[in-house]
PDB file of C-alpha atoms in Angstrom:
ATOM      1  CA  MET H   1      77.617  51.280 -27.319  1.00 49.00           C
ATOM      2  CA  ALA H   2      77.624  49.143 -24.754  1.00 62.00           C
ATOM      3  CA  LEU H   3      78.799  46.120 -25.357  1.00 61.00           C
ATOM      4  CA  GLU H   4      77.927  45.112 -21.890  1.00 67.00           C
ATOM      5  CA  ASP H   5      74.762  45.882 -22.816  1.00 69.00           C
ATOM      6  CA  ALA H   6      74.655  43.757 -25.207  1.00 70.00           C
ATOM      7  CA  LYS H   7      74.446  40.549 -23.859  1.00 75.00           C
ATOM      8  CA  THR H   8      71.932  41.082 -21.699  1.00 80.00           C
ATOM      9  CA  GLN H   9      69.454  42.539 -23.991  1.00 84.00           C
ATOM     10  CA  VAL H  10      67.349  41.049 -26.041  1.00 89.00           C
ATOM     11  CA  ASP H  11      63.382  41.604 -27.898  1.00 89.00           C
ATOM     12  CA  GLN H  12      63.302  45.026 -26.490  1.00 87.00           C
ATOM     13  CA  ALA H  13      60.295  46.159 -29.439  1.00 91.00           C
ATOM     14  CA  PHE H  14      58.868  44.379 -26.664  1.00 90.00           C
ATOM     15  CA  THR H  15      60.819  43.364 -22.651  1.00 89.00           C
ATOM     16  CA  ARG H  16      61.629  47.254 -22.394  1.00 88.00           C
ATOM     17  CA  GLU H  17      60.122  49.019 -19.787  1.00 86.00           C
ATOM     18  CA  ASP H  18      59.463  52.921 -21.098  1.00 89.00           C
ATOM     19  CA  LEU H  19      58.960  54.286 -24.270  1.00 93.00           C
ATOM     20  CA  LYS H  20      62.708  56.386 -24.237  1.00 92.00           C
ATOM     21  CA  GLY H  21      66.129  55.296 -23.780  1.00 86.00           C
ATOM     22  CA  LEU H  22      68.865  53.532 -26.606  1.00 82.00           C
ATOM     23  CA  SER H  23      68.849  49.906 -26.765  1.00 83.00           C
ATOM     24  CA  TYR H  24      72.161  47.804 -27.034  1.00 83.00           C
ATOM     25  CA  GLU H  25      70.407  44.173 -29.068  1.00 85.00           C
ATOM     26  CA  ASN H  26      72.885  42.469 -31.109  1.00 83.00           C
ATOM     27  CA  THR H  27      71.351  43.740 -34.939  1.00 84.00           C
ATOM     28  CA  PHE H  28      71.110  40.550 -36.215  1.00 87.00           C
ATOM     29  CA  GLY H  29      68.753  38.820 -33.053  1.00 87.00           C
ATOM     30  CA  GLY H  30      65.790  40.280 -31.004  1.00 88.00           C
ATOM     31  CA  ALA H  31      62.093  41.205 -32.514  1.00 90.00           C
ATOM     32  CA  PRO H  32      61.963  44.088 -35.668  1.00 92.00           C
ATOM     33  CA  SER H  33      60.068  47.445 -34.437  1.00 96.00           C
ATOM     34  CA  PHE H  34      61.210  50.178 -35.786  1.00 97.00           C
ATOM     35  CA  ALA H  35      64.277  51.014 -33.888  1.00 95.00           C
ATOM     36  CA  ARG H  36      64.029  48.975 -31.497  1.00 94.00           C
ATOM     37  CA  ARG H  37      61.045  50.865 -30.452  1.00 95.00           C
ATOM     38  CA  ARG H  38      58.559  48.986 -27.652  1.00 96.00           C
ATOM     39  CA  TYR H  39      55.177  47.938 -29.586  1.00 97.00           C
ATOM     40  CA  THR H  40      52.482  49.744 -27.964  1.00 97.00           C
ATOM     41  CA  LYS H  41      48.283  50.442 -28.162  1.00 97.00           C
ATOM     42  CA  ASP H  42      48.079  52.589 -25.446  1.00 97.00           C
ATOM     43  CA  LEU H  43      50.025  56.391 -26.709  1.00 97.00           C
ATOM     44  CA  SER H  44      49.334  57.963 -23.014  1.00 96.00           C
ATOM     45  CA  ALA H  45      52.861  58.386 -22.240  1.00 95.00           C
ATOM     46  CA  ALA H  46      53.765  58.771 -26.027  1.00 97.00           C
ATOM     47  CA  ASP H  47      55.449  61.362 -27.780  1.00 97.00           C
ATOM     48  CA  ILE H  48      55.876  59.042 -31.715  1.00 98.00           C
ATOM     49  CA  ALA H  49      53.618  57.337 -32.985  1.00 98.00           C
ATOM     50  CA  ILE H  50      54.899  54.826 -35.503  1.00 98.00           C
ATOM     51  CA  THR H  51      52.572  52.667 -38.022  1.00 98.00           C
ATOM     52  CA  GLY H  52      52.995  50.390 -40.583  1.00 98.00           C
ATOM     53  CA  VAL H  53      50.306  50.797 -43.635  1.00 98.00           C
ATOM     54  CA  PRO H  54      51.513  48.096 -45.793  1.00 97.00           C
ATOM     55  CA  PHE H  55      48.739  48.769 -48.574  1.00 96.00           C
ATOM     56  CA  ASP H  56      49.833  47.683 -52.452  1.00 93.00           C
ATOM     57  CA  GLN H  57      46.639  49.231 -54.503  1.00 88.00           C
ATOM     58  CA  ALA H  58      47.700  51.813 -56.573  1.00 71.00           C
ATOM     59  CA  VAL H  59      51.217  50.937 -58.561  1.00 76.00           C
ATOM     60  CA  THR H  60      51.636  52.265 -61.671  1.00 78.00           C
ATOM     61  CA  ASN H  61      54.187  49.025 -61.976  1.00 81.00           C
ATOM     62  CA  ARG H  62      56.308  47.190 -59.840  1.00 87.00           C
ATOM     63  CA  PRO H  63      54.942  45.155 -56.746  1.00 90.00           C
ATOM     64  CA  GLY H  64      56.184  45.498 -53.702  1.00 94.00           C
ATOM     65  CA  THR H  65      55.114  48.322 -51.521  1.00 95.00           C
ATOM     66  CA  ARG H  66      53.155  46.771 -49.120  1.00 96.00           C
ATOM     67  CA  LEU H  67      56.425  44.356 -47.464  1.00 96.00           C
ATOM     68  CA  GLY H  68      57.729  47.806 -47.019  1.00 97.00           C
ATOM     69  CA  PRO H  69      56.692  48.393 -43.691  1.00 98.00           C
ATOM     70  CA  ARG H  70      58.714  45.568 -42.226  1.00 97.00           C
ATOM     71  CA  ALA H  71      61.633  46.144 -44.301  1.00 98.00           C
ATOM     72  CA  ILE H  72      61.913  49.339 -43.064  1.00 98.00           C
ATOM     73  CA  ARG H  73      62.000  48.424 -39.714  1.00 98.00           C
ATOM     74  CA  GLU H  74      64.053  45.425 -40.550  1.00 97.00           C
ATOM     75  CA  ALA H  75      66.598  48.317 -41.771  1.00 97.00           C
ATOM     76  CA  SER H  76      66.171  50.755 -39.190  1.00 96.00           C
ATOM     77  CA  LEU H  77      68.139  48.009 -36.962  1.00 93.00           C
ATOM     78  CA  LEU H  78      71.511  48.619 -38.848  1.00 93.00           C
ATOM     79  CA  GLN H  79      71.281  52.636 -37.283  1.00 90.00           C
ATOM     80  CA  SER H  80      73.887  53.186 -34.950  1.00 82.00           C
ATOM     81  CA  PRO H  81      71.985  52.726 -30.962  1.00 78.00           C
ATOM     82  CA  ASP H  82      73.336  56.065 -30.650  1.00 81.00           C
ATOM     83  CA  ALA H  83      71.851  59.790 -31.517  1.00 85.00           C
ATOM     84  CA  PRO H  84      71.409  60.414 -34.984  1.00 89.00           C
ATOM     85  CA  TYR H  85      75.112  62.336 -37.345  1.00 88.00           C
ATOM     86  CA  GLY H  86      74.791  65.934 -37.470  1.00 89.00           C
ATOM     87  CA  TRP H  87      71.418  65.746 -35.098  1.00 91.00           C
ATOM     88  CA  GLY H  88      73.334  67.499 -31.977  1.00 90.00           C
ATOM     89  CA  PHE H  89      70.240  66.094 -29.274  1.00 92.00           C
ATOM     90  CA  ASP H  90      69.310  61.840 -29.192  1.00 92.00           C
ATOM     91  CA  PRO H  91      65.791  61.501 -30.371  1.00 94.00           C
ATOM     92  CA  LEU H  92      65.636  57.807 -29.479  1.00 93.00           C
ATOM     93  CA  SER H  93      66.799  59.656 -24.874  1.00 93.00           C
ATOM     94  CA  GLU H  94      64.503  62.779 -25.157  1.00 94.00           C
ATOM     95  CA  LEU H  95      61.827  61.855 -26.736  1.00 96.00           C
ATOM     96  CA  ALA H  96      58.758  58.439 -26.074  1.00 97.00           C
ATOM     97  CA  ILE H  97      58.380  57.087 -28.871  1.00 97.00           C
ATOM     98  CA  ALA H  98      56.059  54.290 -29.320  1.00 98.00           C
ATOM     99  CA  ASP H  99      55.961  51.773 -32.111  1.00 98.00           C
ATOM    100  CA  TYR H 100      52.029  50.754 -33.127  1.00 98.00           C
ATOM    101  CA  GLY H 101      51.907  48.978 -35.236  1.00 97.00           C
ATOM    102  CA  ASP H 102      50.370  48.165 -38.684  1.00 98.00           C
ATOM    103  CA  LEU H 103      47.052  49.038 -40.090  1.00 98.00           C
ATOM    104  CA  ALA H 104      44.678  46.254 -40.116  1.00 97.00           C
ATOM    105  CA  PHE H 105      42.081  46.547 -42.921  1.00 97.00           C
ATOM    106  CA  ASP H 106      40.745  43.890 -45.269  1.00 96.00           C
ATOM    107  CA  TYR H 107      42.837  43.913 -47.729  1.00 94.00           C
ATOM    108  CA  ALA H 108      39.772  42.450 -50.417  1.00 95.00           C
ATOM    109  CA  ASN H 109      37.358  45.256 -48.954  1.00 96.00           C
ATOM    110  CA  VAL H 110      39.489  48.800 -51.359  1.00 95.00           C
ATOM    111  CA  PRO H 111      36.733  51.242 -50.882  1.00 96.00           C
ATOM    112  CA  ALA H 112      36.872  50.656 -46.974  1.00 97.00           C
ATOM    113  CA  PHE H 113      40.344  51.272 -46.147  1.00 97.00           C
ATOM    114  CA  PRO H 114      40.688  55.207 -47.214  1.00 98.00           C
ATOM    115  CA  GLY H 115      37.567  55.567 -43.779  1.00 98.00           C
ATOM    116  CA  THR H 116      40.080  53.250 -41.828  1.00 98.00           C
ATOM    117  CA  LEU H 117      43.077  54.815 -42.447  1.00 98.00           C
ATOM    118  CA  GLN H 118      41.890  57.891 -42.031  1.00 98.00           C
ATOM    119  CA  ALA H 119      40.633  56.413 -38.809  1.00 98.00           C
ATOM    120  CA  HIS H 120      43.812  55.175 -37.629  1.00 98.00           C
ATOM    121  CA  ILE H 121      45.478  58.215 -38.025  1.00 98.00           C
ATOM    122  CA  LYS H 122      42.612  60.093 -35.785  1.00 98.00           C
ATOM    123  CA  GLY H 123      42.860  58.237 -33.033  1.00 98.00           C
ATOM    124  CA  ILE H 124      46.588  58.766 -32.651  1.00 98.00           C
ATOM    125  CA  LEU H 125      45.888  62.463 -33.239  1.00 98.00           C
ATOM    126  CA  ASP H 126      43.260  62.335 -30.743  1.00 98.00           C
ATOM    127  CA  SER H 127      45.767  61.124 -27.763  1.00 97.00           C
ATOM    128  CA  ASP H 128      48.042  64.143 -28.345  1.00 96.00           C
ATOM    129  CA  THR H 129      51.184  62.108 -30.187  1.00 98.00           C
ATOM    130  CA  ALA H 130      52.783  62.956 -33.645  1.00 98.00           C
ATOM    131  CA  SER H 131      52.688  60.033 -36.328  1.00 98.00           C
ATOM    132  CA  VAL H 132      55.476  58.753 -37.984  1.00 98.00           C
ATOM    133  CA  THR H 133      54.295  56.127 -41.151  1.00 98.00           C
ATOM    134  CA  LEU H 134      55.832  53.713 -43.271  1.00 98.00           C
ATOM    135  CA  GLY H 135      54.146  52.484 -46.176  1.00 95.00           C
ATOM    136  CA  GLY H 136      52.596  51.618 -48.721  1.00 94.00           C
ATOM    137  CA  ASP H 137      52.226  53.309 -52.107  1.00 95.00           C
ATOM    138  CA  HIS H 138      51.722  56.442 -51.825  1.00 96.00           C
ATOM    139  CA  TYR H 139      47.701  57.167 -52.134  1.00 97.00           C
ATOM    140  CA  ILE H 140      47.731  56.926 -47.620  1.00 98.00           C
ATOM    141  CA  SER H 141      49.193  59.882 -47.498  1.00 98.00           C
ATOM    142  CA  PHE H 142      46.191  61.237 -48.525  1.00 98.00           C
ATOM    143  CA  PRO H 143      43.807  59.973 -45.837  1.00 98.00           C
ATOM    144  CA  ILE H 144      46.426  60.484 -43.392  1.00 98.00           C
ATOM    145  CA  LEU H 145      46.250  64.535 -44.684  1.00 98.00           C
ATOM    146  CA  LYS H 146      42.948  64.511 -43.950  1.00 98.00           C
ATOM    147  CA  ALA H 147      43.364  63.556 -40.382  1.00 98.00           C
ATOM    148  CA  TYR H 148      45.529  66.084 -40.145  1.00 98.00           C
ATOM    149  CA  ALA H 149      43.355  68.507 -41.061  1.00 98.00           C
ATOM    150  CA  GLU H 150      40.830  67.492 -38.847  1.00 98.00           C
ATOM    151  CA  LYS H 151      43.226  68.853 -36.269  1.00 97.00           C
ATOM    152  CA  TYR H 152      45.839  71.721 -37.713  1.00 97.00           C
ATOM    153  CA  GLY H 153      42.756  72.792 -40.785  1.00 97.00           C
ATOM    154  CA  PRO H 154      44.391  72.570 -44.445  1.00 98.00           C
ATOM    155  CA  ILE H 155      47.910  72.384 -43.736  1.00 98.00           C
ATOM    156  CA  SER H 156      51.232  72.327 -45.783  1.00 98.00           C
ATOM    157  CA  LEU H 157      53.018  70.149 -47.650  1.00 98.00           C
ATOM    158  CA  LEU H 158      56.598  68.790 -48.021  1.00 99.00           C
ATOM    159  CA  GLN H 159      56.207  66.613 -50.961  1.00 98.00           C
ATOM    160  CA  PHE H 160      60.105  64.093 -51.988  1.00 98.00           C
ATOM    161  CA  ASP H 161      59.519  62.859 -54.747  1.00 98.00           C
ATOM    162  CA  ALA H 162      60.276  62.306 -58.723  1.00 98.00           C
ATOM    163  CA  HIS H 163      56.555  63.075 -59.039  1.00 97.00           C
ATOM    164  CA  THR H 164      53.982  65.302 -58.384  1.00 97.00           C
ATOM    165  CA  ASP H 165      51.137  63.192 -58.175  1.00 96.00           C
ATOM    166  CA  THR H 166      48.780  65.758 -58.679  1.00 96.00           C
ATOM    167  CA  TRP H 167      47.433  64.836 -61.866  1.00 95.00           C
ATOM    168  CA  ALA H 168      43.781  65.418 -62.092  1.00 96.00           C
ATOM    169  CA  ASP H 169      40.789  62.901 -60.886  1.00 95.00           C
ATOM    170  CA  ASP H 170      37.772  64.270 -60.111  1.00 96.00           C
ATOM    171  CA  ASP H 171      36.516  60.898 -59.325  1.00 96.00           C
ATOM    172  CA  PHE H 172      36.790  60.923 -55.400  1.00 94.00           C
ATOM    173  CA  SER H 173      36.184  57.188 -54.996  1.00 94.00           C
ATOM    174  CA  ARG H 174      39.135  55.760 -57.041  1.00 94.00           C
ATOM    175  CA  VAL H 175      42.381  54.757 -54.947  1.00 95.00           C
ATOM    176  CA  ASP H 176      45.638  56.144 -57.002  1.00 94.00           C
ATOM    177  CA  HIS H 177      48.933  56.813 -55.846  1.00 93.00           C
ATOM    178  CA  GLY H 178      49.026  59.178 -59.034  1.00 93.00           C
ATOM    179  CA  THR H 179      45.874  61.484 -58.352  1.00 95.00           C
ATOM    180  CA  MET H 180      45.721  61.410 -54.395  1.00 97.00           C
ATOM    181  CA  PHE H 181      47.773  65.234 -53.807  1.00 98.00           C
ATOM    182  CA  TYR H 182      45.274  67.249 -56.544  1.00 98.00           C
ATOM    183  CA  LYS H 183      42.516  65.672 -54.736  1.00 98.00           C
ATOM    184  CA  ALA H 184      44.540  66.909 -51.354  1.00 98.00           C
ATOM    185  CA  VAL H 185      44.147  70.752 -52.958  1.00 98.00           C
ATOM    186  CA  LYS H 186      40.449  70.442 -54.984  1.00 97.00           C
ATOM    187  CA  SER H 187      39.491  68.937 -51.341  1.00 97.00           C
ATOM    188  CA  GLY H 188      40.933  72.658 -49.608  1.00 98.00           C
ATOM    189  CA  ILE H 189      43.197  70.094 -47.225  1.00 98.00           C
ATOM    190  CA  VAL H 190      46.525  71.418 -48.636  1.00 98.00           C
ATOM    191  CA  ASP H 191      47.413  74.501 -49.165  1.00 98.00           C
ATOM    192  CA  PRO H 192      49.675  75.413 -52.494  1.00 98.00           C
ATOM    193  CA  ALA H 193      50.369  78.964 -52.447  1.00 98.00           C
ATOM    194  CA  THR H 194      52.454  77.381 -49.034  1.00 98.00           C
ATOM    195  CA  SER H 195      52.810  74.084 -50.188  1.00 98.00           C
ATOM    196  CA  VAL H 196      56.299  72.829 -52.323  1.00 98.00           C
ATOM    197  CA  GLN H 197      57.146  69.267 -53.956  1.00 98.00           C
ATOM    198  CA  VAL H 198      61.364  68.811 -53.799  1.00 98.00           C
ATOM    199  CA  GLY H 199      62.982  66.188 -56.761  1.00 98.00           C
ATOM    200  CA  ILE H 200      59.909  66.784 -59.586  1.00 98.00           C
ATOM    201  CA  ARG H 201      61.731  64.390 -61.994  1.00 98.00           C
ATOM    202  CA  THR H 202      58.768  63.834 -64.532  1.00 97.00           C
ATOM    203  CA  THR H 203      55.916  66.731 -66.867  1.00 96.00           C
ATOM    204  CA  ASN H 204      53.088  67.629 -65.139  1.00 94.00           C
ATOM    205  CA  GLU H 205      51.640  70.752 -66.524  1.00 88.00           C
ATOM    206  CA  ASP H 206      49.527  71.232 -63.990  1.00 90.00           C
ATOM    207  CA  THR H 207      50.470  71.432 -60.682  1.00 92.00           C
ATOM    208  CA  LEU H 208      47.949  73.501 -58.319  1.00 96.00           C
ATOM    209  CA  GLY H 209      49.506  76.205 -57.742  1.00 97.00           C
ATOM    210  CA  VAL H 210      51.333  73.844 -55.066  1.00 98.00           C
ATOM    211  CA  ASN H 211      55.213  75.361 -55.829  1.00 98.00           C
ATOM    212  CA  ILE H 212      58.283  73.121 -56.953  1.00 98.00           C
ATOM    213  CA  ILE H 213      62.009  72.802 -56.216  1.00 98.00           C
ATOM    214  CA  ASP H 214      63.249  70.432 -59.536  1.00 98.00           C
ATOM    215  CA  ALA H 215      65.814  67.882 -58.953  1.00 98.00           C
ATOM    216  CA  PRO H 216      68.336  69.140 -61.739  1.00 98.00           C
ATOM    217  CA  THR H 217      67.604  72.974 -59.750  1.00 98.00           C
ATOM    218  CA  VAL H 218      68.701  71.326 -56.097  1.00 98.00           C
ATOM    219  CA  HIS H 219      71.647  69.724 -58.722  1.00 98.00           C
ATOM    220  CA  GLU H 220      71.347  73.789 -59.217  1.00 98.00           C
ATOM    221  CA  ILE H 221      71.290  75.187 -56.528  1.00 98.00           C
ATOM    222  CA  GLY H 222      72.916  72.782 -53.582  1.00 98.00           C
ATOM    223  CA  PRO H 223      71.047  71.309 -50.607  1.00 98.00           C
ATOM    224  CA  ALA H 224      71.615  74.489 -48.429  1.00 98.00           C
ATOM    225  CA  GLU H 225      69.643  76.980 -50.336  1.00 98.00           C
ATOM    226  CA  THR H 226      66.999  74.315 -51.707  1.00 98.00           C
ATOM    227  CA  ALA H 227      66.246  73.340 -47.748  1.00 98.00           C
ATOM    228  CA  ARG H 228      66.741  77.836 -46.853  1.00 98.00           C
ATOM    229  CA  ARG H 229      63.805  77.485 -49.935  1.00 98.00           C
ATOM    230  CA  ILE H 230      61.957  75.443 -48.217  1.00 98.00           C
ATOM    231  CA  LYS H 231      61.600  76.688 -45.433  1.00 98.00           C
ATOM    232  CA  ASP H 232      61.086  80.289 -47.007  1.00 98.00           C
ATOM    233  CA  ILE H 233      57.897  78.533 -48.467  1.00 98.00           C
ATOM    234  CA  LEU H 234      56.700  77.081 -45.305  1.00 98.00           C
ATOM    235  CA  GLY H 235      57.186  80.131 -43.469  1.00 98.00           C
ATOM    236  CA  ASP H 236      55.327  78.566 -39.248  1.00 97.00           C
ATOM    237  CA  ARG H 237      52.196  77.045 -40.748  1.00 98.00           C
ATOM    238  CA  PRO H 238      51.134  73.395 -39.849  1.00 98.00           C
ATOM    239  CA  THR H 239      53.447  71.064 -42.657  1.00 98.00           C
ATOM    240  CA  TYR H 240      53.096  67.652 -43.513  1.00 98.00           C
ATOM    241  CA  LEU H 241      56.482  65.705 -44.525  1.00 99.00           C
ATOM    242  CA  THR H 242      56.083  63.188 -47.517  1.00 98.00           C
ATOM    243  CA  PHE H 243      59.010  61.096 -48.482  1.00 98.00           C
ATOM    244  CA  ASP H 244      58.605  58.896 -51.891  1.00 98.00           C
ATOM    245  CA  ILE H 245      61.170  57.181 -52.077  1.00 98.00           C
ATOM    246  CA  ASP H 246      61.043  57.529 -55.578  1.00 97.00           C
ATOM    247  CA  GLY H 247      62.548  61.487 -54.797  1.00 98.00           C
ATOM    248  CA  LEU H 248      66.290  59.799 -54.893  1.00 98.00           C
ATOM    249  CA  ASP H 249      68.225  58.465 -57.511  1.00 98.00           C
ATOM    250  CA  PRO H 250      67.441  54.938 -58.291  1.00 97.00           C
ATOM    251  CA  ALA H 251      71.138  54.699 -57.921  1.00 97.00           C
ATOM    252  CA  TYR H 252      70.380  55.011 -53.753  1.00 97.00           C
ATOM    253  CA  ALA H 253      67.057  53.587 -53.914  1.00 98.00           C
ATOM    254  CA  PRO H 254      66.221  50.729 -56.512  1.00 97.00           C
ATOM    255  CA  GLY H 255      63.337  48.876 -54.676  1.00 96.00           C
ATOM    256  CA  THR H 256      60.549  51.898 -55.670  1.00 94.00           C
ATOM    257  CA  GLY H 257      57.581  50.568 -58.467  1.00 88.00           C
ATOM    258  CA  THR H 258      57.795  54.162 -61.046  1.00 90.00           C
ATOM    259  CA  PRO H 259      62.633  54.536 -60.350  1.00 94.00           C
ATOM    260  CA  VAL H 260      63.413  57.766 -62.235  1.00 96.00           C
ATOM    261  CA  TRP H 261      67.101  58.760 -62.789  1.00 97.00           C
ATOM    262  CA  GLY H 262      68.319  62.603 -62.235  1.00 98.00           C
ATOM    263  CA  GLY H 263      67.336  62.142 -58.806  1.00 98.00           C
ATOM    264  CA  LEU H 264      67.805  63.827 -55.733  1.00 98.00           C
ATOM    265  CA  THR H 265      71.038  62.117 -53.861  1.00 98.00           C
ATOM    266  CA  SER H 266      70.568  60.465 -50.274  1.00 98.00           C
ATOM    267  CA  ALA H 267      73.859  63.077 -49.616  1.00 98.00           C
ATOM    268  CA  GLN H 268      72.023  65.311 -50.932  1.00 98.00           C
ATOM    269  CA  VAL H 269      68.214  64.748 -49.002  1.00 98.00           C
ATOM    270  CA  ALA H 270      70.347  63.863 -45.194  1.00 97.00           C
ATOM    271  CA  ARG H 271      71.594  67.625 -45.842  1.00 98.00           C
ATOM    272  CA  ILE H 272      68.057  68.901 -46.528  1.00 98.00           C
ATOM    273  CA  LEU H 273      66.583  67.684 -44.113  1.00 98.00           C
ATOM    274  CA  ARG H 274      68.740  68.239 -41.759  1.00 97.00           C
ATOM    275  CA  ASP H 275      69.271  72.068 -42.828  1.00 98.00           C
ATOM    276  CA  ILE H 276      64.830  72.187 -42.431  1.00 98.00           C
ATOM    277  CA  ALA H 277      64.499  72.184 -39.199  1.00 96.00           C
ATOM    278  CA  GLY H 278      62.186  74.154 -36.415  1.00 95.00           C
ATOM    279  CA  ILE H 279      59.225  73.675 -39.614  1.00 97.00           C
ATOM    280  CA  ASN H 280      56.535  73.515 -37.685  1.00 97.00           C
ATOM    281  CA  ILE H 281      55.679  70.040 -39.158  1.00 98.00           C
ATOM    282  CA  LYS H 282      53.189  68.132 -37.411  1.00 98.00           C
ATOM    283  CA  GLY H 283      53.634  64.281 -39.096  1.00 98.00           C
ATOM    284  CA  GLY H 284      55.188  62.695 -41.848  1.00 98.00           C
ATOM    285  CA  ASP H 285      55.516  59.504 -43.999  1.00 98.00           C
ATOM    286  CA  VAL H 286      58.006  57.133 -45.654  1.00 98.00           C
ATOM    287  CA  VAL H 287      56.391  55.262 -49.017  1.00 98.00           C
ATOM    288  CA  GLU H 288      56.659  53.221 -52.036  1.00 96.00           C
ATOM    289  CA  VAL H 289      59.693  51.567 -50.116  1.00 97.00           C
ATOM    290  CA  SER H 290      59.023  47.993 -52.393  1.00 96.00           C
ATOM    291  CA  PRO H 291      61.635  44.931 -50.997  1.00 96.00           C
ATOM    292  CA  PRO H 292      61.683  42.791 -53.876  1.00 95.00           C
ATOM    293  CA  PHE H 293      63.403  44.851 -56.107  1.00 96.00           C
ATOM    294  CA  ASP H 294      66.890  45.389 -54.363  1.00 97.00           C
ATOM    295  CA  THR H 295      67.711  42.619 -52.953  1.00 93.00           C
ATOM    296  CA  THR H 296      70.905  44.343 -51.314  1.00 96.00           C
ATOM    297  CA  GLY H 297      68.119  46.728 -48.866  1.00 97.00           C
ATOM    298  CA  ALA H 298      69.841  50.114 -49.887  1.00 98.00           C
ATOM    299  CA  THR H 299      66.218  50.945 -50.629  1.00 98.00           C
ATOM    300  CA  ALA H 300      64.545  50.074 -46.919  1.00 98.00           C
ATOM    301  CA  ILE H 301      68.398  50.852 -45.092  1.00 98.00           C
ATOM    302  CA  ALA H 302      67.156  54.911 -47.088  1.00 98.00           C
ATOM    303  CA  GLY H 303      63.700  54.450 -46.190  1.00 98.00           C
ATOM    304  CA  ALA H 304      65.146  53.647 -42.223  1.00 98.00           C
ATOM    305  CA  HIS H 305      66.965  56.605 -42.247  1.00 98.00           C
ATOM    306  CA  VAL H 306      64.026  58.737 -44.187  1.00 98.00           C
ATOM    307  CA  ALA H 307      61.795  57.921 -41.349  1.00 98.00           C
ATOM    308  CA  MET H 308      64.405  58.518 -38.686  1.00 98.00           C
ATOM    309  CA  GLU H 309      64.630  62.088 -39.906  1.00 98.00           C
ATOM    310  CA  ILE H 310      61.324  63.028 -39.359  1.00 98.00           C
ATOM    311  CA  ILE H 311      61.383  61.413 -36.358  1.00 98.00           C
ATOM    312  CA  CYS H 312      64.635  64.656 -35.495  1.00 97.00           C
ATOM    313  CA  LEU H 313      63.298  67.413 -37.469  1.00 98.00           C
ATOM    314  CA  LEU H 314      60.232  66.167 -35.303  1.00 98.00           C
ATOM    315  CA  GLY H 315      62.152  66.112 -31.982  1.00 96.00           C
ATOM    316  CA  TRP H 316      63.446  69.658 -32.828  1.00 95.00           C
ATOM    317  CA  ASN H 317      60.512  71.004 -32.264  1.00 94.00           C
ATOM    318  CA  MET H 318      59.740  68.329 -29.052  1.00 93.00           C
ATOM    319  CA  THR H 319      63.061  69.464 -27.155  1.00 87.00           C
ATOM    320  CA  LYS H 320      63.477  72.859 -28.660  1.00 70.00           C
ATOM    321  CA  LYS H 321      66.267  71.918 -29.967  1.00 51.00           C
ATOM    322  CA  ASN H 322      67.752  75.756 -31.659  1.00 44.00           C
ATOM    323  CA  GLY H 323      71.455  76.258 -32.945  1.00 43.00           C
TER     324      GLY H 323
END
């Protein structure tokens, strides 16, 4: 760590001159953007845009995910300013990463929200920039997937979750965080045969043909074999990665709206995400971080690490790292 730089660097979220490079601000000070990236709406030079969606409408029980993006950004400041461990390259130095800020929407006009979010993500993709979205409840993935499918065609979904979120719901006007992937498959924007859900541990009789690697299976076969199976299912298909933080066991992420025991450990997830490097990932999100239900901040810390791993997966392809 460049301690000399820490004497002079502050508020790099605004004072950083470009979109690349490490930051050595004091962890406890300065304006909190994700990983000290510069806030900007100009994506002409950006490879990846971090954006927050503080939307909290469709939680089953415990609200609070509207506060997730803010908490994840703050937790990201606790990560080492050095290269992420185990990847062999430094995305913060090699990639142009911008913090695009949060989605602006009318919280009292829920029916308008999906279209507002889809247009927001479309604007990022139209600039040839990948998005990494901080949520927000899990419904947000549906409008995001619509924007990605508009650009790439029907897309493969890699979902880490305790729930399949494919419960039947043919009323497409409903904004529900438990049925959006049913709607995504039924509307043809997600290809179920080349999609996979990891960590599932709730009963749903009809998974619409999506491949399932449930939590007990991950525990039995281990992270390396899980990653191999994921890669076999996805192949070289354009893929969107969505990570519901309740994919982790509540021991590792208690601050979520729908905690379910028997889940994945942070160590398992870290290994799986590293071992799937090379998948044709186009973007991703981390959702359902609900800070009011975790005074330790551990859930937001997990969310920040997942977001960084998604950045690394994108960066792996962008920098053509092989091996």
